[in-house]
Amino acid sequence: MKTSLVAVDLHGQGCADCAVRGFSVCASLDQFEMREFEHLSRRVNFASCETVFAQEDTSSFFYNLLDGVLRLYKLLPDGRRQIVGFVLPGDFVGMTTEERHGFSADAIGPVTVCQFAKMPFARFADDKPNLLRRMNELAVHELNQARDHMVLLGRRSAEEKVATFLVGWRDRLVELRGPSNIVPLPMSRQDIADYLGLTIETVSRTFTKLEREGIIAILPGGVSLRDSARAEALAAA
Amino acid sequence: MKTSLVAVDLHGQGCADCAVRGFSVCASLDQFEMREFEHLSRRVNFASCETVFAQEDTSSFFYNLLDGVLRLYKLLPDGRRQIVGFVLPGDFVGMTTEERHGFSADAIGPVTVCQFAKMPFARFADDKPNLLRRMNELAVHELNQARDHMVLLGRRSAEEKVATFLVGWRDRLVELRGPSNIVPLPMSRQDIADYLGLTIETVSRTFTKLEREGIIAILPGGVSLRDSARAEALAAA
DNA sequence: GACTTTCATTGATCTGAATCAAAGACCGGT
DNA sequence: ACCGGTCTTTGATTCAGATCAATGAAAGTC
């Protein structure tokens, strides 16, 4: 909720050695473009629970997540919250033509982002079809994810929701750090509930139920997918 | 559900006189680009309830809606349906880099679309930053809508859902055809239910409730927003 | 204009998830 | 190791919306 006072700003110490270089937006840039691009960005750190940007903020920056996890959420005036996505390293956030962000982003645990000022970035991208195409690709991909999530929110039971979330989250981590059925869950139960359109109690009960059924084991800080076939079946059907 | 056998294909009789020219993707093209663009598209008609493309179809075409309304939806294996959006003239659909569409589109009433083959379109767009930027803009806009809809599906009551839908639908029609508080609803109650993550009975009851409260009047083929301030209050909060 | 079919409304009942209410578990600080 | 806070789990109860079941109102069709 609070905004960073202690964020350490260090100029992007080269994109060449960036952890995210190979698979983020920047993957579409050649060597020379990259050289220029470096000067548009700077690294910023945020502590756990700090807000990277808020719903009502003017959208003057884009961010590329380098390390950590973000939650993106929207709040209704009465405080109800819907988490619209979790962000992992390599994901690009906040790209919008609109005046304001429309959603908030905050850090789940310590986070490092690569921050771009909107205007210089837009000027840079303006005549780079490869970058523009890559950004399109990312937007379309996110849109597809968003639509899948609509199906989940509108038409699935609590058990299906939780199973789908666990399988989906595992798959994203597998892509990032290699195969494993141990699924770390850095976000709280409340976060999971607000992502799935449930209450914290229902999430907790559903975890317990899945454990009783032998589908998962609940570990400190995460779960293990004991029977991923059955979890995937719940997620698919 | 069925696919068109009677679709009348007529070559785009000029984009210059196209109803949608001013505000769709094509708005970003200059006179010369437009000349070339014309040859990439052709008009196709669909009768009510015909499928423009299906979830599992290879995505070899994009579409620009010229006339009528489409519903976009996803089906779960067991038949549960989530409508992910309604498409109005000027909207661009089916743009994706992925192999398959991932959702189905069918006509609500007779429809005319402007159809583009994916490959030639991509080749055309490749070196047109203005068009690419416009497409980005549209994708980002859709993504914002999708996120708003997630909030609705995950965190709002039936009454709020219906009110939000009516106000939002009216606003889209106002943009298209000018101000009016009479809101034609070409889609069925079942469609509305599948859009809002409700059942048809709940939608029907909620309409009746809003009418009793004096917020709307139910008309054949639509509603009238009698007290749009109160409807908007329900939609906002 | 009667007849079938589809779609919308209304009513009665049920249920999955929400809400209300305690306990436990797990910190971080001292 | 102990304390105070936060987070998670579990239990009891309620309720919004789903399900089941008619009935009513349009829209074709012959």
Coordinates of C-alpha atoms (C1' of nucleotides) in Angstrom, one line a residue:
Chain A
M1 CA 0.0 0.0 0.0
K2 CA 2.7 2.5 1.0
T3 CA 5.0 3.8 -1.7
S4 CA 8.7 3.3 -1.6
L5 CA 10.9 5.7 0.2
V6 CA 13.9 3.4 0.4
A7 CA 13.9 2.2 -3.2
V8 CA 17.4 2.0 -4.4
D9 CA 17.8 3.3 -7.9
L10 CA 20.7 2.0 -9.9
H11 CA 21.1 2.6 -13.6
G12 CA 20.6 -0.5 -15.6
Q13 CA 24.0 -2.1 -15.3
G14 CA 23.8 -3.3 -18.8
C15 CA 21.0 -5.2 -20.5
A16 CA 23.5 -7.8 -21.7
D17 CA 23.7 -9.5 -18.4
C18 CA 20.0 -9.1 -17.6
A19 CA 18.3 -12.2 -16.3
V20 CA 15.3 -11.5 -18.4
R21 CA 17.0 -10.5 -21.6
G22 CA 16.2 -13.6 -23.5
F23 CA 12.5 -13.8 -23.2
S24 CA 11.0 -10.5 -22.4
V25 CA 10.1 -7.6 -24.7
C26 CA 13.7 -6.8 -25.1
A27 CA 14.3 -10.1 -26.8
S28 CA 13.0 -8.4 -30.0
L29 CA 15.8 -5.9 -30.0
D30 CA 19.1 -6.2 -31.9
Q31 CA 22.5 -5.2 -30.4
F32 CA 22.4 -1.6 -31.5
E33 CA 18.8 -1.0 -30.5
M34 CA 19.6 -2.5 -27.1
R35 CA 22.5 -0.1 -26.6
E36 CA 20.0 2.8 -27.0
F37 CA 17.3 1.0 -25.0
E38 CA 19.6 0.7 -22.0
H39 CA 19.5 4.4 -21.5
L40 CA 15.7 4.5 -21.3
S41 CA 15.5 2.2 -18.3
R42 CA 16.6 2.1 -14.8
R43 CA 16.4 -0.6 -12.1
V44 CA 14.3 0.0 -9.1
N45 CA 13.9 -2.1 -6.0
F46 CA 10.8 -2.4 -3.9
A47 CA 10.4 -4.0 -0.5
S48 CA 7.6 -6.5 0.3
C49 CA 4.2 -5.0 0.1
E50 CA 5.3 -1.7 -1.4
T51 CA 3.2 -0.4 -4.2
V52 CA 4.9 -0.1 -7.6
F53 CA 1.9 1.9 -9.0
A54 CA -1.7 2.4 -8.0
Q55 CA -5.0 2.3 -9.9
E56 CA -5.5 6.0 -9.9
D57 CA -1.8 6.9 -10.8
T58 CA -1.0 8.6 -14.0
S59 CA 0.6 5.9 -16.2
S60 CA 4.0 7.6 -16.7
F61 CA 6.0 4.4 -16.4
F62 CA 6.1 0.9 -17.8
Y63 CA 7.8 -1.9 -15.9
N64 CA 9.6 -5.1 -16.8
L65 CA 9.8 -7.4 -13.8
L66 CA 13.3 -8.6 -13.2
D67 CA 13.0 -10.4 -9.9
G68 CA 10.3 -11.2 -7.4
V69 CA 6.5 -11.4 -7.8
L70 CA 3.9 -8.7 -8.2
R71 CA 0.1 -8.8 -7.7
L72 CA -2.1 -6.7 -10.0
Y73 CA -5.5 -5.9 -8.6
K74 CA -8.5 -3.6 -8.8
L75 CA -10.4 -2.3 -5.9
L76 CA -14.1 -1.4 -5.8
P77 CA -15.0 1.7 -3.9
D78 CA -16.2 -0.4 -0.9
G79 CA -12.9 -2.3 -0.7
R80 CA -13.8 -5.5 -2.5
R81 CA -10.7 -6.6 -4.3
Q82 CA -10.1 -8.6 -7.5
I83 CA -6.6 -9.7 -8.3
V84 CA -6.3 -9.7 -12.1
G85 CA -3.0 -11.3 -12.3
F86 CA 0.3 -12.3 -10.8
V87 CA 3.5 -11.1 -12.5
L88 CA 6.7 -13.1 -12.8
P89 CA 10.2 -12.1 -14.0
G90 CA 10.2 -11.3 -17.7
D91 CA 6.6 -10.1 -17.7
F92 CA 5.9 -6.6 -18.9
V93 CA 3.4 -4.5 -16.9
G94 CA 1.7 -1.2 -17.1
M95 CA 1.8 -0.7 -20.9
T96 CA -1.2 1.4 -21.7
T97 CA -2.2 4.3 -23.9
E98 CA -4.7 5.4 -21.3
E99 CA -4.1 8.3 -18.9
R100 CA -4.3 6.2 -15.8
H101 CA -3.2 2.6 -15.0
G102 CA -6.6 1.4 -13.9
F103 CA -5.2 -1.2 -11.6
S104 CA -2.6 -1.4 -8.8
A105 CA 0.6 -3.4 -8.6
D106 CA 2.4 -4.3 -5.5
A107 CA 5.3 -6.4 -4.5
I108 CA 4.9 -9.8 -3.0
G109 CA 8.2 -10.1 -1.3
P110 CA 11.2 -8.0 -2.4
V111 CA 11.1 -7.1 -6.1
T112 CA 13.4 -5.6 -8.8
V113 CA 11.9 -3.9 -11.8
C114 CA 13.2 -2.3 -14.9
Q115 CA 11.4 1.0 -15.2
F116 CA 10.8 2.9 -18.4
A117 CA 9.4 6.4 -18.8
K118 CA 6.3 6.1 -21.1
M119 CA 7.1 9.0 -23.5
P120 CA 10.8 8.1 -24.3
F121 CA 9.8 4.5 -24.6
A122 CA 7.0 5.3 -27.0
R123 CA 9.3 7.5 -29.0
F124 CA 11.9 4.7 -29.1
A125 CA 9.3 2.0 -30.1
D126 CA 7.7 4.3 -32.7
D127 CA 9.7 3.2 -35.7
K128 CA 10.7 -0.3 -34.5
P129 CA 8.2 -2.7 -36.0
N130 CA 9.9 -5.7 -34.4
L131 CA 9.4 -4.2 -30.9
L132 CA 5.9 -3.2 -31.7
R133 CA 5.0 -6.7 -33.0
R134 CA 6.5 -8.2 -29.9
M135 CA 4.4 -5.9 -27.7
N136 CA 1.4 -6.9 -29.7
E137 CA 2.2 -10.5 -29.1
L138 CA 2.5 -10.0 -25.4
A139 CA -0.8 -8.0 -25.2
V140 CA -2.6 -10.7 -27.2
H141 CA -1.1 -13.4 -24.9
E142 CA -2.3 -11.5 -21.9
L143 CA -5.7 -11.1 -23.4
N144 CA -6.0 -14.8 -23.9
Q145 CA -5.0 -15.4 -20.3
A146 CA -7.6 -12.8 -19.2
R147 CA -10.3 -14.6 -21.1
D148 CA -9.4 -18.0 -19.7
H149 CA -9.6 -16.4 -16.3
M150 CA -13.1 -15.1 -17.1
V151 CA -14.2 -18.6 -17.7
L152 CA -12.7 -19.6 -14.3
L153 CA -14.4 -16.8 -12.5
G154 CA -17.8 -17.1 -14.2
R155 CA -18.3 -20.8 -14.6
R156 CA -16.1 -22.9 -12.3
S157 CA -16.5 -24.4 -8.8
A158 CA -14.3 -23.6 -5.9
E159 CA -12.4 -26.9 -6.3
E160 CA -11.9 -26.4 -10.0
K161 CA -10.7 -22.8 -9.4
V162 CA -8.1 -23.8 -6.8
A163 CA -6.8 -26.8 -8.9
T164 CA -6.7 -24.6 -12.0
F165 CA -4.7 -22.0 -10.1
L166 CA -2.2 -24.4 -8.7
V167 CA -1.6 -26.2 -12.1
G168 CA -1.4 -22.8 -13.9
W169 CA 1.0 -21.4 -11.4
R170 CA 3.2 -24.5 -11.4
D171 CA 3.3 -24.3 -15.2
R172 CA 4.5 -20.7 -15.1
L173 CA 7.2 -21.6 -12.6
V174 CA 8.3 -24.6 -14.6
E175 CA 8.7 -22.4 -17.7
L176 CA 10.8 -20.0 -15.6
R177 CA 12.9 -22.4 -13.4
G178 CA 12.5 -25.9 -14.8
P179 CA 10.3 -28.8 -13.9
S180 CA 9.2 -29.5 -10.4
N181 CA 6.0 -30.5 -8.7
I182 CA 6.8 -28.5 -5.6
V183 CA 4.9 -25.3 -6.1
P184 CA 6.0 -22.3 -3.9
L185 CA 3.2 -19.9 -3.2
P186 CA 4.6 -16.6 -2.2
M187 CA 1.2 -15.0 -2.1
S188 CA -1.2 -15.2 0.9
R189 CA -4.4 -17.2 1.0
Q190 CA -6.2 -13.9 0.8
D191 CA -4.5 -13.1 -2.4
I192 CA -5.4 -16.5 -3.8
A193 CA -9.0 -15.9 -2.7
D194 CA -9.1 -12.5 -4.4
Y195 CA -7.6 -14.0 -7.5
L196 CA -10.2 -16.8 -7.7
G197 CA -13.3 -14.8 -6.7
L198 CA -13.6 -16.8 -3.4
T199 CA -13.2 -16.1 0.3
I200 CA -10.1 -17.0 2.3
E201 CA -12.1 -19.6 4.2
T202 CA -13.2 -21.3 1.0
V203 CA -9.7 -21.4 -0.3
S204 CA -8.4 -22.8 2.9
R205 CA -11.1 -25.5 3.0
T206 CA -10.5 -26.4 -0.6
F207 CA -6.7 -26.8 0.0
T208 CA -7.5 -29.1 2.9
K209 CA -10.0 -31.0 0.7
L210 CA -7.5 -31.5 -2.1
E211 CA -5.0 -32.7 0.5
R212 CA -7.4 -35.2 2.0
E213 CA -8.1 -36.4 -1.6
G214 CA -4.4 -37.0 -2.0
I215 CA -4.1 -34.5 -4.9
I216 CA -1.7 -32.1 -3.1
A217 CA 0.4 -31.9 0.1
I218 CA 0.3 -28.6 1.9
L219 CA 3.9 -27.4 2.7
P220 CA 5.1 -24.3 4.5
G221 CA 5.2 -21.6 1.8
G222 CA 3.6 -23.7 -0.9
V223 CA 2.2 -27.1 -2.0
S224 CA 3.4 -30.2 -3.6
L225 CA 1.3 -31.6 -6.5
R226 CA 1.2 -35.2 -5.4
D227 CA -1.3 -36.3 -8.2
S228 CA -0.8 -33.8 -10.9
A229 CA -2.9 -35.8 -13.3
R230 CA -5.9 -35.5 -11.1
A231 CA -5.2 -31.8 -10.5
E232 CA -5.0 -31.3 -14.3
A233 CA -8.2 -33.1 -14.8
L234 CA -10.0 -30.8 -12.3
A235 CA -8.3 -27.8 -14.1
A236 CA -9.4 -28.9 -17.6
A237 CA -13.0 -30.1 -17.1
Chain B
M1 CA -23.2 -23.4 -34.3
K2 CA -23.5 -24.4 -37.9
T3 CA -21.1 -22.9 -40.4
S4 CA -22.3 -20.7 -43.3
L5 CA -23.2 -22.3 -46.6
V6 CA -25.0 -19.3 -47.9
A7 CA -22.5 -16.6 -46.9
V8 CA -22.4 -14.1 -49.8
D9 CA -18.8 -13.1 -50.5
L10 CA -18.4 -9.8 -52.2
H11 CA -15.1 -8.0 -52.7
G12 CA -14.8 -5.0 -50.4
Q13 CA -16.6 -2.5 -52.5
G14 CA -14.1 0.1 -51.5
C15 CA -13.0 1.0 -48.0
A16 CA -13.7 4.7 -48.7
D17 CA -17.4 4.3 -48.1
C18 CA -17.1 1.8 -45.3
A19 CA -19.3 2.5 -42.4
V20 CA -16.5 1.7 -40.0
R21 CA -13.7 3.5 -41.8
G22 CA -13.3 6.3 -39.3
F23 CA -12.9 4.5 -36.0
S24 CA -11.6 1.0 -36.6
V25 CA -8.1 -0.3 -37.1
C26 CA -8.1 1.1 -40.6
A27 CA -8.4 4.6 -39.3
S28 CA -4.7 4.5 -38.9
L29 CA -4.0 4.1 -42.6
D30 CA -3.4 6.8 -45.1
Q31 CA -4.9 7.0 -48.5
F32 CA -2.2 5.0 -50.2
E33 CA -2.0 2.3 -47.6
M34 CA -5.8 2.0 -47.7
R35 CA -5.6 1.3 -51.5
E36 CA -3.4 -1.7 -50.8
F37 CA -5.4 -2.7 -47.8
E38 CA -8.6 -3.0 -49.8
H39 CA -7.2 -5.9 -51.7
L40 CA -6.5 -7.9 -48.5
S41 CA -10.1 -7.9 -47.3
R42 CA -13.3 -9.2 -48.5
R43 CA -16.8 -8.8 -47.1
V44 CA -18.6 -11.8 -45.8
N45 CA -22.2 -12.1 -44.6
F46 CA -23.4 -14.5 -41.9
A47 CA -27.0 -15.3 -41.0
S48 CA -28.2 -15.3 -37.4
C49 CA -26.6 -17.9 -35.2
E50 CA -24.0 -18.9 -37.8
T51 CA -20.5 -19.4 -36.5
V52 CA -17.8 -17.0 -37.8
F53 CA -15.0 -19.1 -36.3
A54 CA -14.8 -21.7 -33.6
Q55 CA -12.6 -22.2 -30.5
E56 CA -10.7 -25.0 -32.1
D57 CA -10.3 -23.5 -35.6
T58 CA -6.9 -22.6 -37.0
S59 CA -6.7 -18.8 -36.8
S60 CA -6.2 -18.1 -40.4
F61 CA -8.5 -15.0 -40.6
F62 CA -9.0 -11.8 -38.7
Y63 CA -12.3 -9.9 -38.8
N64 CA -13.5 -6.4 -38.6
L65 CA -17.2 -6.2 -37.8
L66 CA -19.1 -4.0 -40.2
D67 CA -22.7 -4.6 -39.3
G68 CA -24.5 -6.6 -36.6
V69 CA -23.4 -8.1 -33.3
L70 CA -21.2 -11.1 -32.5
R71 CA -20.9 -13.0 -29.3
L72 CA -17.5 -14.4 -28.3
Y73 CA -17.5 -17.3 -26.0
K74 CA -15.5 -20.2 -24.5
L75 CA -16.9 -23.6 -23.8
L76 CA -15.8 -26.1 -21.2
P77 CA -15.7 -29.7 -22.1
D78 CA -19.0 -30.3 -20.2
G79 CA -20.8 -27.6 -22.1
R80 CA -20.6 -24.8 -19.6
R81 CA -20.3 -21.5 -21.5
Q82 CA -18.7 -18.2 -20.7
I83 CA -19.3 -15.3 -23.0
V84 CA -16.1 -13.3 -23.0
G85 CA -17.5 -10.4 -25.0
F86 CA -20.0 -8.9 -27.4
V87 CA -18.7 -7.4 -30.6
L88 CA -20.1 -4.3 -32.2
P89 CA -19.4 -2.6 -35.6
G90 CA -15.8 -1.3 -35.8
D91 CA -14.5 -3.9 -33.4
F92 CA -11.6 -6.0 -34.5
V93 CA -11.7 -9.7 -33.7
G94 CA -9.6 -12.8 -33.9
M95 CA -6.2 -11.1 -34.0
T96 CA -3.8 -13.6 -32.5
T97 CA -0.4 -14.9 -33.0
E98 CA -1.4 -18.3 -31.6
E99 CA -2.2 -21.2 -33.8
R100 CA -5.9 -21.5 -32.8
H101 CA -8.5 -18.9 -31.9
G102 CA -9.2 -20.2 -28.4
F103 CA -12.8 -18.9 -28.4
S104 CA -15.7 -19.0 -30.8
A105 CA -17.6 -16.2 -32.4
D106 CA -21.1 -16.4 -33.7
A107 CA -23.6 -14.0 -35.1
I108 CA -26.5 -12.5 -33.1
G109 CA -28.7 -11.6 -35.9
P110 CA -27.4 -11.1 -39.5
V111 CA -23.9 -9.9 -39.6
T112 CA -21.4 -8.5 -42.1
V113 CA -17.7 -8.7 -41.5
C114 CA -14.6 -7.6 -43.3
Q115 CA -12.3 -10.7 -43.4
F116 CA -8.5 -10.6 -43.6
A117 CA -6.2 -13.5 -44.2
K118 CA -3.8 -13.6 -41.4
M119 CA -0.6 -14.0 -43.4
P120 CA -1.0 -11.2 -46.0
F121 CA -2.3 -9.0 -43.2
A122 CA 0.8 -9.7 -41.1
R123 CA 3.0 -9.0 -44.1
F124 CA 1.1 -5.8 -44.8
A125 CA 1.3 -4.6 -41.2
D126 CA 4.9 -5.6 -40.8
D127 CA 6.4 -2.3 -41.7
K128 CA 3.6 0.0 -40.8
P129 CA 4.3 1.3 -37.3
N130 CA 1.1 3.4 -37.3
L131 CA -1.0 0.3 -37.9
L132 CA 0.9 -1.7 -35.4
R133 CA 0.5 1.0 -32.8
R134 CA -3.2 1.2 -33.5
M135 CA -3.5 -2.6 -33.0
N136 CA -1.6 -2.3 -29.8
E137 CA -4.0 0.4 -28.6
L138 CA -6.9 -1.8 -29.4
A139 CA -5.4 -4.9 -27.7
V140 CA -4.6 -2.8 -24.6
H141 CA -8.1 -1.4 -24.6
E142 CA -9.6 -4.9 -24.8
L143 CA -7.3 -6.0 -22.0
N144 CA -8.6 -3.3 -19.8
Q145 CA -12.1 -4.3 -20.5
A146 CA -11.3 -7.9 -19.8
R147 CA -9.9 -6.9 -16.4
D148 CA -13.0 -4.9 -15.6
H149 CA -15.0 -7.9 -16.5
M150 CA -12.9 -10.0 -14.1
V151 CA -13.9 -7.7 -11.3
L152 CA -17.5 -8.1 -12.2
L153 CA -17.4 -11.9 -12.4
G154 CA -15.3 -12.3 -9.3
R155 CA -16.6 -9.7 -6.9
R156 CA -20.1 -8.4 -7.7
S157 CA -23.6 -9.3 -6.9
A158 CA -26.2 -10.4 -9.4
E159 CA -27.9 -7.0 -9.3
E160 CA -24.6 -5.1 -9.8
K161 CA -23.7 -7.4 -12.6
V162 CA -26.9 -6.8 -14.5
A163 CA -26.8 -3.1 -13.9
T164 CA -23.2 -2.9 -15.0
F165 CA -24.0 -4.8 -18.1
L166 CA -26.9 -2.6 -19.0
V167 CA -25.0 0.7 -18.4
G168 CA -22.0 -0.6 -20.3
W169 CA -24.0 -1.8 -23.2
R170 CA -25.9 1.4 -23.4
D171 CA -22.6 3.4 -23.4
R172 CA -21.2 1.4 -26.3
L173 CA -24.4 1.9 -28.3
V174 CA -24.3 5.6 -27.5
E175 CA -20.8 5.9 -28.8
L176 CA -22.0 4.1 -32.0
R177 CA -25.4 5.6 -32.6
G178 CA -25.7 8.6 -30.4
P179 CA -27.4 9.2 -27.0
S180 CA -30.5 7.3 -26.0
N181 CA -31.7 5.6 -22.8
I182 CA -33.5 2.9 -24.8
V183 CA -31.2 0.0 -24.8
P184 CA -31.8 -2.7 -27.5
L185 CA -30.7 -6.1 -26.4
P186 CA -30.3 -8.3 -29.4
M187 CA -28.8 -11.1 -27.3
S188 CA -30.9 -13.6 -25.4
R189 CA -31.3 -13.8 -21.6
Q190 CA -29.2 -17.0 -21.8
D191 CA -26.4 -15.0 -23.5
I192 CA -26.6 -12.3 -20.8
A193 CA -26.4 -15.0 -18.1
D194 CA -23.4 -16.6 -19.7
Y195 CA -21.7 -13.2 -20.0
L196 CA -22.3 -12.3 -16.3
G197 CA -21.6 -15.7 -14.8
L198 CA -25.3 -16.2 -13.8
T199 CA -28.2 -18.4 -14.7
I200 CA -31.0 -17.4 -17.0
E201 CA -33.4 -17.5 -14.1
T202 CA -31.3 -15.1 -12.0
V203 CA -31.0 -12.7 -14.9
S204 CA -34.7 -12.7 -15.5
R205 CA -35.5 -12.2 -11.8
T206 CA -32.9 -9.4 -11.6
F207 CA -34.5 -7.7 -14.6
T208 CA -37.8 -7.9 -12.9
K209 CA -36.4 -6.6 -9.6
L210 CA -34.8 -3.6 -11.4
E211 CA -38.1 -2.9 -13.1
R212 CA -40.0 -3.1 -9.7
E213 CA -37.4 -0.6 -8.3
G214 CA -38.1 1.8 -11.2
I215 CA -34.6 1.6 -12.5
I216 CA -35.5 0.1 -15.9
A217 CA -38.5 -0.7 -18.0
I218 CA -38.5 -4.0 -19.8
L219 CA -39.5 -3.6 -23.4
P220 CA -39.8 -6.1 -26.2
G221 CA -36.2 -6.6 -27.5
G222 CA -34.6 -4.4 -24.9
V223 CA -34.9 -2.2 -21.9
S224 CA -35.3 1.5 -21.2
L225 CA -33.0 3.0 -18.5
R226 CA -35.6 4.9 -16.5
D227 CA -33.3 6.0 -13.7
S228 CA -29.9 5.8 -15.2
A229 CA -28.3 7.6 -12.2
R230 CA -29.3 4.7 -10.0
A231 CA -28.3 2.1 -12.5
E232 CA -24.9 3.8 -12.8
A233 CA -24.6 3.9 -9.0
L234 CA -25.2 0.1 -8.9
A235 CA -22.6 -0.3 -11.7
A236 CA -20.0 1.8 -10.0
A237 CA -20.1 0.7 -6.4
Chain C
dG1 C1' -56.1 -19.3 -36.6
dA2 C1' -54.6 -23.5 -34.2
dC3 C1' -50.1 -25.7 -33.4
dT4 C1' -45.5 -26.3 -32.3
dT5 C1' -41.3 -24.5 -30.7
dT6 C1' -38.5 -21.6 -28.5
dC7 C1' -37.6 -18.1 -25.0
dA8 C1' -38.8 -15.6 -20.7
dT9 C1' -40.8 -15.3 -16.3
dT10 C1' -42.2 -16.9 -11.8
dG11 C1' -42.4 -20.1 -7.9
dA12 C1' -40.5 -23.7 -4.6
dT13 C1' -36.6 -25.8 -2.9
dC14 C1' -31.8 -26.8 -2.4
dT15 C1' -26.9 -26.0 -2.0
dG16 C1' -22.2 -24.2 -2.5
dA17 C1' -19.9 -20.8 -0.9
dA18 C1' -20.3 -16.7 2.2
dT19 C1' -20.4 -15.1 6.8
dC20 C1' -19.8 -15.3 11.6
dA21 C1' -16.9 -17.1 15.2
dA22 C1' -13.1 -19.5 17.4
dA23 C1' -8.9 -21.9 17.7
dG24 C1' -4.3 -23.0 16.1
dA25 C1' 0.0 -22.1 13.7
dC26 C1' 3.6 -19.1 12.6
dC27 C1' 6.0 -15.5 12.5
dG28 C1' 9.4 -11.2 14.2
dG29 C1' 11.0 -8.9 18.0
dT30 C1' 13.2 -8.7 22.4
Chain D
dA1 C1' 11.9 -18.8 25.3
dC2 C1' 8.0 -15.7 25.6
dC3 C1' 4.9 -12.3 23.7
dG4 C1' 1.8 -9.9 20.5
dG5 C1' 0.5 -9.7 16.0
dT6 C1' -0.9 -11.7 11.6
dC7 C1' -2.3 -15.5 8.9
dT8 C1' -4.5 -20.0 8.4
dT9 C1' -7.6 -23.5 9.5
dT10 C1' -11.8 -25.4 11.2
dG11 C1' -16.6 -25.3 12.7
dA12 C1' -21.6 -23.6 12.8
dT13 C1' -24.9 -21.1 10.4
dT14 C1' -26.8 -18.2 6.8
dC15 C1' -28.0 -16.8 2.3
dA16 C1' -27.5 -15.5 -2.6
dG17 C1' -28.0 -17.7 -6.4
dA18 C1' -28.6 -22.4 -8.5
dT19 C1' -31.6 -26.0 -9.6
dC20 C1' -36.0 -28.1 -10.4
dA21 C1' -40.5 -27.4 -12.1
dA22 C1' -44.3 -25.1 -14.3
dT23 C1' -46.5 -21.5 -16.6
dG24 C1' -46.8 -17.7 -19.8
dA25 C1' -45.7 -15.1 -23.9
dA26 C1' -43.8 -14.6 -28.5
dA27 C1' -42.5 -16.3 -33.2
dG28 C1' -42.8 -19.1 -36.8
dT29 C1' -45.3 -22.8 -39.7
dC30 C1' -48.7 -25.1 -42.0

